[in-house]
Amino acid sequence: MGKPAQPRVLLGVGGGIAAYKAAEIVRRLQDRGFRVQATLTAAAQRFITPLTFAALTQDKVVTELFEPGAAQPDSASAIEHIEVPLRADAFLVAPATADLLAKLAHGLADDFLTTAHLAYQGPLLVAPAMNVNMWNHPATQANLAVLRGRGVHVIEPDEGAMACGMYGPGRLAEPDAIAAEVERVLEAGRGPRDLEGLSVLITAGPTREPVDPVRYISNRSSGRMGFALAAEALRRGARVRIVRGPVALEPPAGAEAVAVETAAEMRQAVLERLPSSDLIIMAAAVADYRPRQVADRKIKKSDAALAIELEPTQDILAELGRLKGDRVLVGFAAETNDLEAHGLDKLRRKGCDFLVANPVGDAAAGAGMDSEENQGLLLGAAGERIELPREGKAAMARRIFDGVAPALARRKAHV
Ligand code: CTP
């Protein structure tokens, strides 16, 4: 869409010993057909000079927010921190120091790199490199969580011997692996806009079923899968509404999100939006049971055993299966065993058009609920059977929509 044939990467170089590897990253990006422009922080220039990057990139290296001449309103450099990022198809910060990660997470803008970050709207990748203790520090990890929640691609550092003599995670990922990740992210950003004009309703996260005013029953769902599906539906041009249980993550920008707590609240929010939806995806981990009685006061501790009687919640997915008409309905299922057989059974029982069956427990080996990755099988009522290999949830969301889109197209052809 009006982008130059040769995609452009803005490379922001932070000030750490790994800054020297940024020159190699430029070469590896160029090997993959990218045009690179570099910006160096003041600290980066203590380790490596702008001249190196000017020679390698054959482009101007920006180092100052306020270059000489910036005060003149008609000078191009007065708005360079807007112009340069607007030209970029991807923004890669490598090496990203602990300080830079903190600045990016909090939106500071006190130099060219951090100001350009705020002006930039495309995919952002950060490749951290730092001492292992700095990497493990809760402040750094919290900043990374903020960035990930915002959709930033974090290229994990490698584990190994470091310049400081310590051993552990914190070493900048290999330049070629970093370049490959930039390529993967840009490839993923392309793709069909086959959901234009359609309205997609997605549930995400767990529900909370109260026991008393301070306690509840819930599950480990993080909302990541539902939010990844929402981001992908937005990218494909859909209007996206999310009904989400209590989660720490922020839903993707551009989606309308409504927050609920209990299965009953989720059911109501979903049913209200059913008539105006074309595709409904129940990615939420809805509680199957809730306490029959909710104590209106905090339950006091005693030496005796405490039994809480549970009653089933209403199965929203099954209800949607009865009410959906010609809308396309996608359910999720978590299975410890016989993934396909149980998945097919659930698909039919609940009247879904598709069901994403995920292995959980030992079979999942760390993927699935409350994890960055997922895997499974996409089963369709018309006999579709698509393997979903273990991968990040954004990639899996793409595969799910690739699998579901033909059914939506068929439906559109009918109406
Ligand atoms: N679901 C729902 N309403 C509920 C429970 C689950 O809509 N009260 C939806 C979930 O959003 C998900 C699917 O149903 O799309 C999961 O089905 P469920 O029967 O809960 O799966 P499991 O928990 O795996 O069930 P089972 O114990 O039958 O294996």
Coordinates of C-alpha atoms and ligand atoms in Angstrom, one line a residue:
M1 CA 0.0 0.0 0.0
G2 CA 2.2 2.8 -1.3
K3 CA 5.2 1.3 0.5
P4 CA 8.5 1.3 -1.3
A5 CA 9.5 -2.0 -2.9
Q6 CA 12.5 -2.3 -0.6
P7 CA 11.2 -2.3 3.0
R8 CA 12.9 0.1 5.4
V9 CA 14.1 -0.7 8.8
L10 CA 14.9 2.0 11.3
L11 CA 17.6 0.6 13.6
G12 CA 17.9 2.3 17.0
V13 CA 21.3 1.5 18.6
G14 CA 21.5 1.6 22.4
G15 CA 24.6 2.2 24.5
G16 CA 25.9 -1.2 25.6
I17 CA 29.0 -3.2 24.8
A18 CA 26.8 -5.2 22.3
A19 CA 26.5 -1.9 20.2
Y20 CA 29.4 -3.1 18.0
K21 CA 27.2 -6.0 16.9
A22 CA 24.6 -3.5 15.5
A23 CA 26.9 -3.1 12.5
E24 CA 26.6 -6.8 11.8
I25 CA 22.8 -6.5 12.2
V26 CA 22.8 -3.9 9.4
R27 CA 24.6 -6.3 7.1
R28 CA 22.2 -9.2 7.9
L29 CA 19.2 -6.9 7.3
Q30 CA 20.6 -5.8 4.0
D31 CA 21.2 -9.5 3.1
R32 CA 17.5 -10.0 3.5
G33 CA 16.7 -7.1 1.2
F34 CA 16.0 -4.4 3.7
R35 CA 17.1 -0.8 3.5
V36 CA 18.4 0.4 6.9
Q37 CA 18.6 3.8 8.5
A38 CA 20.3 4.0 11.9
T39 CA 20.0 6.3 14.9
L40 CA 22.4 6.1 17.8
T41 CA 21.8 7.2 21.3
A42 CA 24.5 9.3 23.0
A43 CA 25.6 6.3 25.0
A44 CA 25.8 4.2 21.8
Q45 CA 28.2 6.7 20.4
R46 CA 30.6 6.0 23.2
F47 CA 30.9 2.4 21.9
I48 CA 30.6 2.8 18.1
T49 CA 30.6 5.8 15.8
P50 CA 27.8 7.1 13.5
L51 CA 30.4 7.0 10.7
T52 CA 30.3 3.2 10.7
F53 CA 26.6 3.2 10.2
A54 CA 26.6 6.0 7.6
A55 CA 29.1 3.9 5.6
L56 CA 27.2 0.7 5.9
T57 CA 23.7 2.1 5.3
Q58 CA 24.6 4.8 2.8
D59 CA 22.1 6.9 4.6
K60 CA 22.2 9.7 7.1
V61 CA 22.6 8.6 10.7
V62 CA 20.5 10.6 13.1
T63 CA 22.0 11.3 16.5
E64 CA 20.5 14.6 17.6
L65 CA 16.9 15.5 18.4
F66 CA 17.8 19.2 17.8
E67 CA 20.2 19.3 14.9
P68 CA 21.7 22.6 13.9
G69 CA 19.1 24.3 11.7
A70 CA 16.3 22.7 13.6
A71 CA 15.1 26.0 14.8
Q72 CA 14.2 27.1 11.3
P73 CA 10.6 26.0 10.7
D74 CA 11.2 25.1 7.1
S75 CA 14.2 22.9 7.8
A76 CA 13.6 19.2 7.2
S77 CA 15.6 18.3 10.3
A78 CA 13.1 20.3 12.5
I79 CA 10.7 17.4 12.1
E80 CA 13.1 14.6 11.5
H81 CA 11.9 12.6 14.5
I82 CA 8.5 12.4 12.8
E83 CA 9.7 12.0 9.2
V84 CA 12.2 9.3 9.8
P85 CA 10.0 6.9 11.7
L86 CA 7.1 7.5 9.2
R87 CA 9.3 6.2 6.4
A88 CA 10.1 3.0 8.3
D89 CA 8.3 -0.3 7.8
A90 CA 9.8 -1.7 11.0
F91 CA 11.6 -0.1 14.0
L92 CA 14.3 -2.3 15.6
V93 CA 16.0 -1.3 18.8
A94 CA 19.2 -3.4 19.1
P95 CA 20.9 -3.6 21.5
A96 CA 18.1 -2.4 23.8
T97 CA 19.7 -1.5 27.1
A98 CA 17.8 -1.7 30.4
D99 CA 17.6 2.1 30.4
L100 CA 16.1 2.1 26.8
L101 CA 13.5 -0.6 27.7
A102 CA 12.4 1.6 30.7
K103 CA 12.2 4.7 28.5
L104 CA 10.2 2.9 25.8
A105 CA 7.9 1.3 28.4
H106 CA 7.1 4.6 30.0
G107 CA 7.1 6.7 26.9
L108 CA 10.0 9.0 27.7
A109 CA 11.1 11.1 24.8
D110 CA 14.4 12.9 25.7
D111 CA 16.5 12.0 22.6
F112 CA 15.9 11.2 18.9
L113 CA 15.4 7.4 19.4
T114 CA 12.8 7.7 22.1
T115 CA 11.0 10.6 20.5
A116 CA 10.9 8.7 17.1
H117 CA 9.5 5.7 19.1
L118 CA 6.5 7.8 20.1
A119 CA 6.0 9.1 16.6
Y120 CA 6.2 5.7 15.1
Q121 CA 3.2 3.5 14.5
G122 CA 4.4 0.3 12.8
P123 CA 5.8 -2.9 14.2
L124 CA 8.5 -2.4 16.9
L125 CA 11.1 -5.0 17.8
V126 CA 13.5 -4.8 20.7
A127 CA 16.6 -7.0 21.1
P128 CA 17.7 -6.5 24.7
A129 CA 21.3 -7.0 25.8
M130 CA 22.6 -6.4 29.3
N131 CA 24.2 -8.0 32.4
V132 CA 22.3 -11.0 33.7
N133 CA 21.3 -9.3 37.0
M134 CA 20.0 -6.3 35.2
W135 CA 18.0 -8.6 32.8
N136 CA 16.6 -10.5 35.8
H137 CA 15.7 -7.4 37.8
P138 CA 12.0 -7.1 38.4
A139 CA 12.0 -3.6 37.1
T140 CA 13.4 -4.8 33.7
Q141 CA 11.0 -7.7 33.6
A142 CA 8.1 -5.4 34.4
N143 CA 9.1 -3.1 31.6
L144 CA 9.3 -6.0 29.2
A145 CA 5.8 -7.1 30.3
V146 CA 4.5 -3.7 29.5
L147 CA 6.1 -3.7 26.1
R148 CA 4.9 -7.2 25.3
G149 CA 1.4 -6.2 26.4
R150 CA 1.6 -3.4 23.9
G151 CA 2.4 -5.8 21.1
V152 CA 6.2 -5.0 21.0
H153 CA 8.2 -8.0 19.7
V154 CA 10.9 -8.9 22.2
I155 CA 13.8 -10.8 20.7
E156 CA 15.0 -12.8 23.7
P157 CA 18.6 -12.5 24.6
D158 CA 20.8 -15.6 24.4
E159 CA 22.3 -17.3 27.4
G160 CA 26.1 -17.4 27.6
A161 CA 29.3 -15.9 28.8
M162 CA 29.1 -12.1 28.9
A163 CA 31.5 -9.2 28.5
C164 CA 31.2 -8.6 32.3
G165 CA 32.5 -12.1 33.0
M166 CA 29.1 -13.5 34.2
Y167 CA 27.1 -16.2 32.6
G168 CA 23.4 -16.2 31.9
P169 CA 20.7 -14.7 29.8
G170 CA 21.4 -11.2 28.6
R171 CA 23.6 -11.7 25.6
L172 CA 22.3 -10.0 22.4
A173 CA 20.7 -12.5 20.1
E174 CA 22.7 -13.4 17.0
P175 CA 22.5 -10.7 14.3
D176 CA 21.1 -13.1 11.8
A177 CA 18.4 -14.3 14.2
I178 CA 17.5 -10.7 14.8
A179 CA 17.3 -10.0 11.1
A180 CA 15.2 -13.1 10.5
E181 CA 12.8 -11.9 13.2
V182 CA 12.4 -8.5 11.5
E183 CA 11.6 -10.3 8.3
R184 CA 9.1 -12.7 10.0
V185 CA 7.3 -9.8 11.7
L186 CA 7.1 -7.8 8.4
E187 CA 5.8 -10.9 6.5
A188 CA 3.2 -11.4 9.2
G189 CA 2.1 -7.8 8.8
R190 CA 1.2 -8.4 5.2
G191 CA -1.6 -10.7 4.3
P192 CA -5.2 -10.6 3.4
R193 CA -7.8 -8.0 4.5
D194 CA -10.5 -10.5 4.1
L195 CA -12.6 -9.4 7.1
E196 CA -13.5 -6.0 5.8
G197 CA -17.1 -5.1 6.5
L198 CA -17.5 -7.9 9.0
S199 CA -18.1 -7.7 12.7
V200 CA -16.2 -10.1 14.9
L201 CA -17.0 -10.7 18.6
I202 CA -14.3 -12.4 20.7
T203 CA -14.4 -13.4 24.3
A204 CA -11.1 -13.5 26.2
G205 CA -9.6 -14.3 29.6
P206 CA -11.1 -16.2 32.6
T207 CA -14.3 -15.5 34.5
R208 CA -14.4 -15.0 38.3
E209 CA -17.1 -16.7 40.3
P210 CA -17.5 -15.1 43.7
V211 CA -17.4 -17.2 46.9
D212 CA -17.8 -14.3 49.3
P213 CA -17.0 -10.6 49.1
V214 CA -13.3 -11.2 48.9
R215 CA -12.8 -14.7 47.4
Y216 CA -13.5 -16.2 44.0
I217 CA -13.0 -19.2 41.9
S218 CA -11.2 -18.6 38.6
N219 CA -8.5 -20.1 36.3
R220 CA -5.2 -19.2 34.8
S221 CA -6.3 -17.8 31.4
S222 CA -4.4 -14.6 30.6
G223 CA -6.5 -13.4 27.7
R224 CA -3.5 -13.6 25.3
M225 CA -5.1 -15.9 22.8
G226 CA -8.3 -13.9 22.6
F227 CA -6.4 -10.6 22.3
A228 CA -4.1 -12.1 19.6
L229 CA -7.3 -13.1 17.7
A230 CA -8.7 -9.6 18.1
A231 CA -5.4 -8.0 16.8
E232 CA -5.4 -10.3 13.8
A233 CA -9.1 -9.6 13.0
L234 CA -8.4 -5.9 13.2
R235 CA -5.4 -6.3 10.8
R236 CA -7.7 -8.1 8.4
G237 CA -10.1 -5.2 8.5
A238 CA -12.9 -6.3 10.8
R239 CA -14.8 -4.3 13.4
V240 CA -13.8 -6.1 16.6
R241 CA -15.5 -6.3 19.9
I242 CA -14.1 -8.0 22.9
V243 CA -15.9 -9.3 25.9
R244 CA -13.2 -10.0 28.5
G245 CA -12.9 -11.4 31.9
P246 CA -10.5 -9.9 34.4
V247 CA -7.0 -9.9 32.9
A248 CA -3.8 -7.9 33.4
L249 CA -3.2 -7.3 29.7
E250 CA -4.5 -4.5 27.6
P251 CA -6.7 -5.4 24.7
P252 CA -5.4 -4.3 21.3
A253 CA -5.9 -0.7 20.3
G254 CA -8.8 -0.3 17.9
A255 CA -11.0 -3.0 19.4
E256 CA -14.0 -2.1 21.5
A257 CA -13.6 -3.9 24.8
V258 CA -16.2 -4.5 27.5
A259 CA -15.0 -5.9 30.9
V260 CA -17.1 -8.5 32.7
E261 CA -16.4 -10.7 35.7
T262 CA -18.7 -13.7 36.0
A263 CA -19.9 -16.3 33.4
A264 CA -23.4 -14.9 33.8
E265 CA -22.2 -11.3 32.9
M266 CA -20.2 -12.7 30.0
R267 CA -23.2 -14.5 28.7
Q268 CA -25.4 -11.4 28.8
A269 CA -22.7 -9.2 27.1
V270 CA -22.3 -11.8 24.4
L271 CA -26.0 -12.4 23.8
E272 CA -26.6 -8.6 23.5
R273 CA -24.0 -8.4 20.7
L274 CA -24.9 -11.6 18.9
P275 CA -27.3 -10.1 16.4
S276 CA -24.8 -7.5 15.2
S277 CA -21.9 -10.1 14.8
D278 CA -20.9 -12.1 11.8
L279 CA -18.3 -14.2 13.5
I280 CA -18.1 -15.1 17.2
I281 CA -15.0 -16.7 18.8
M282 CA -15.4 -18.0 22.3
A283 CA -11.7 -18.0 23.4
A284 CA -12.6 -17.2 27.0
A285 CA -12.0 -19.8 29.7
V286 CA -15.5 -19.6 31.1
A287 CA -16.0 -21.2 34.5
D288 CA -18.0 -24.4 34.2
Y289 CA -19.1 -24.1 37.8
R290 CA -19.9 -21.3 40.3
P291 CA -20.7 -21.4 44.0
R292 CA -24.4 -22.1 44.5
Q293 CA -24.5 -19.6 47.3
V294 CA -22.4 -16.4 47.5
A295 CA -21.9 -15.5 51.2
D296 CA -22.7 -11.8 51.7
R297 CA -20.0 -11.6 54.5
K298 CA -16.5 -12.9 54.5
I299 CA -16.5 -16.6 55.4
K300 CA -14.7 -17.0 58.8
K301 CA -11.9 -19.5 59.3
S302 CA -12.6 -22.4 61.6
D303 CA -11.0 -25.8 62.3
A304 CA -13.7 -27.7 60.5
A305 CA -13.5 -28.6 56.8
L306 CA -15.3 -26.2 54.5
A307 CA -17.4 -27.5 51.6
I308 CA -18.5 -25.1 48.9
E309 CA -21.3 -26.4 46.8
L310 CA -20.9 -25.6 43.1
E311 CA -23.6 -25.5 40.4
P312 CA -23.0 -25.5 36.6
T313 CA -22.9 -22.1 34.8
Q314 CA -24.8 -21.8 31.6
D315 CA -22.8 -22.9 28.6
I316 CA -22.6 -19.8 26.5
L317 CA -21.0 -21.5 23.5
A318 CA -23.7 -24.2 23.4
E319 CA -26.4 -21.5 23.6
L320 CA -24.8 -19.6 20.8
G321 CA -24.7 -22.8 18.8
R322 CA -28.5 -22.9 19.1
L323 CA -29.1 -19.2 18.4
K324 CA -26.4 -18.4 15.9
G325 CA -28.4 -18.7 12.6
D326 CA -26.0 -18.4 9.8
R327 CA -23.3 -16.7 11.8
V328 CA -20.0 -18.4 12.1
L329 CA -19.2 -19.7 15.5
V330 CA -15.8 -20.8 16.8
G331 CA -15.3 -22.6 20.1
F332 CA -12.2 -23.5 22.0
A333 CA -11.5 -26.8 23.9
A334 CA -8.8 -27.8 26.3
E335 CA -8.1 -31.5 26.3
T336 CA -5.6 -33.6 28.2
N337 CA -6.1 -36.6 25.9
D338 CA -7.7 -37.8 22.7
L339 CA -7.6 -34.2 21.3
E340 CA -9.2 -34.9 18.0
A341 CA -12.0 -37.3 19.2
H342 CA -13.0 -35.1 22.1
G343 CA -12.7 -32.0 19.9
L344 CA -15.0 -33.4 17.3
D345 CA -17.5 -34.4 19.9
K346 CA -17.5 -31.0 21.4
L347 CA -17.8 -29.3 18.0
R348 CA -21.0 -31.3 17.3
R349 CA -22.4 -31.1 20.8
K350 CA -22.1 -27.3 21.0
G351 CA -23.2 -26.6 17.4
C352 CA -20.0 -24.8 16.4
D353 CA -18.8 -24.3 12.9
F354 CA -15.2 -24.6 14.1
L355 CA -13.4 -25.7 17.2
V356 CA -9.8 -25.0 18.2
A357 CA -8.8 -28.0 20.3
N358 CA -5.7 -27.3 22.5
P359 CA -3.7 -30.0 24.4
V360 CA -3.3 -29.1 28.1
G361 CA -1.4 -30.8 30.9
D362 CA 1.6 -32.9 30.1
A363 CA 0.8 -33.0 26.3
A364 CA 1.1 -29.2 26.1
A365 CA 4.6 -29.0 27.6
G366 CA 4.3 -25.4 28.6
A367 CA 2.1 -24.1 25.7
G368 CA -1.5 -23.1 26.1
M369 CA -3.1 -21.3 29.0
D370 CA -1.1 -18.5 30.6
S371 CA 1.7 -19.0 28.1
E372 CA 3.0 -17.0 25.1
E373 CA 2.6 -20.0 22.8
N374 CA -0.2 -22.4 21.8
Q375 CA -0.8 -25.4 19.6
G376 CA -3.6 -27.8 18.6
L377 CA -6.1 -28.6 15.9
L378 CA -8.6 -26.5 14.1
L379 CA -11.6 -28.7 13.4
G380 CA -14.5 -27.7 11.2
A381 CA -18.1 -28.9 10.9
A382 CA -17.6 -29.3 7.1
G383 CA -14.7 -31.7 7.7
E384 CA -11.9 -29.2 7.9
R385 CA -8.9 -30.4 9.9
I386 CA -6.0 -28.0 10.2
E387 CA -2.9 -28.7 12.3
L388 CA -1.9 -25.8 14.4
P389 CA 1.8 -26.2 15.2
R390 CA 3.3 -24.9 18.4
E391 CA 4.0 -21.2 17.8
G392 CA 3.3 -17.7 19.2
K393 CA -0.3 -16.9 19.7
A394 CA -0.3 -14.1 17.0
A395 CA 0.9 -16.7 14.5
M396 CA -1.7 -19.1 15.6
A397 CA -4.4 -16.5 15.4
R398 CA -3.5 -16.0 11.7
R399 CA -3.8 -19.7 11.0
I400 CA -7.1 -19.8 12.7
F401 CA -8.5 -16.9 10.6
D402 CA -7.0 -18.5 7.4
G403 CA -9.0 -21.6 8.3
V404 CA -12.2 -19.9 9.2
A405 CA -12.2 -17.2 6.4
P406 CA -13.5 -19.5 3.6
A407 CA -16.6 -20.3 5.7
L408 CA -17.2 -16.5 6.1
A409 CA -16.8 -15.9 2.4
R410 CA -19.3 -18.7 1.6
R411 CA -21.7 -17.1 4.0
K412 CA -21.2 -13.6 2.5
A413 CA -21.9 -15.0 -0.9
H414 CA -25.3 -16.3 0.3
V415 CA -26.5 -13.0 1.9
Ligands
CTP1 N1 -17.7 -22.2 27.4 C1 -18.8 -21.4 27.4 N2 -19.6 -21.3 28.6 C2 -19.3 -22.1 29.6 C3 -18.1 -22.9 29.6 C4 -17.4 -22.9 28.4 O1 -19.1 -20.7 26.4 N3 -20.0 -22.0 30.7 C5 -17.0 -22.2 26.1 C6 -15.5 -21.7 26.2 O2 -15.5 -20.3 25.9 C7 -14.9 -22.6 25.1 C8 -15.6 -23.9 25.2 O3 -16.9 -23.5 25.7 O4 -15.1 -22.0 23.8 C9 -14.9 -24.8 26.1 O5 -15.8 -25.8 26.3 P1 -15.9 -26.6 27.7 O6 -17.0 -27.6 27.6 O7 -15.8 -25.7 28.9 O8 -14.5 -27.3 27.6 P2 -13.8 -28.0 28.6 O9 -13.7 -27.0 29.8 O10 -12.6 -28.4 28.0 O11 -15.0 -29.0 28.9 P3 -15.1 -30.5 29.3 O12 -15.0 -30.6 30.7 O13 -16.4 -30.9 28.7 O14 -13.9 -31.2 28.5

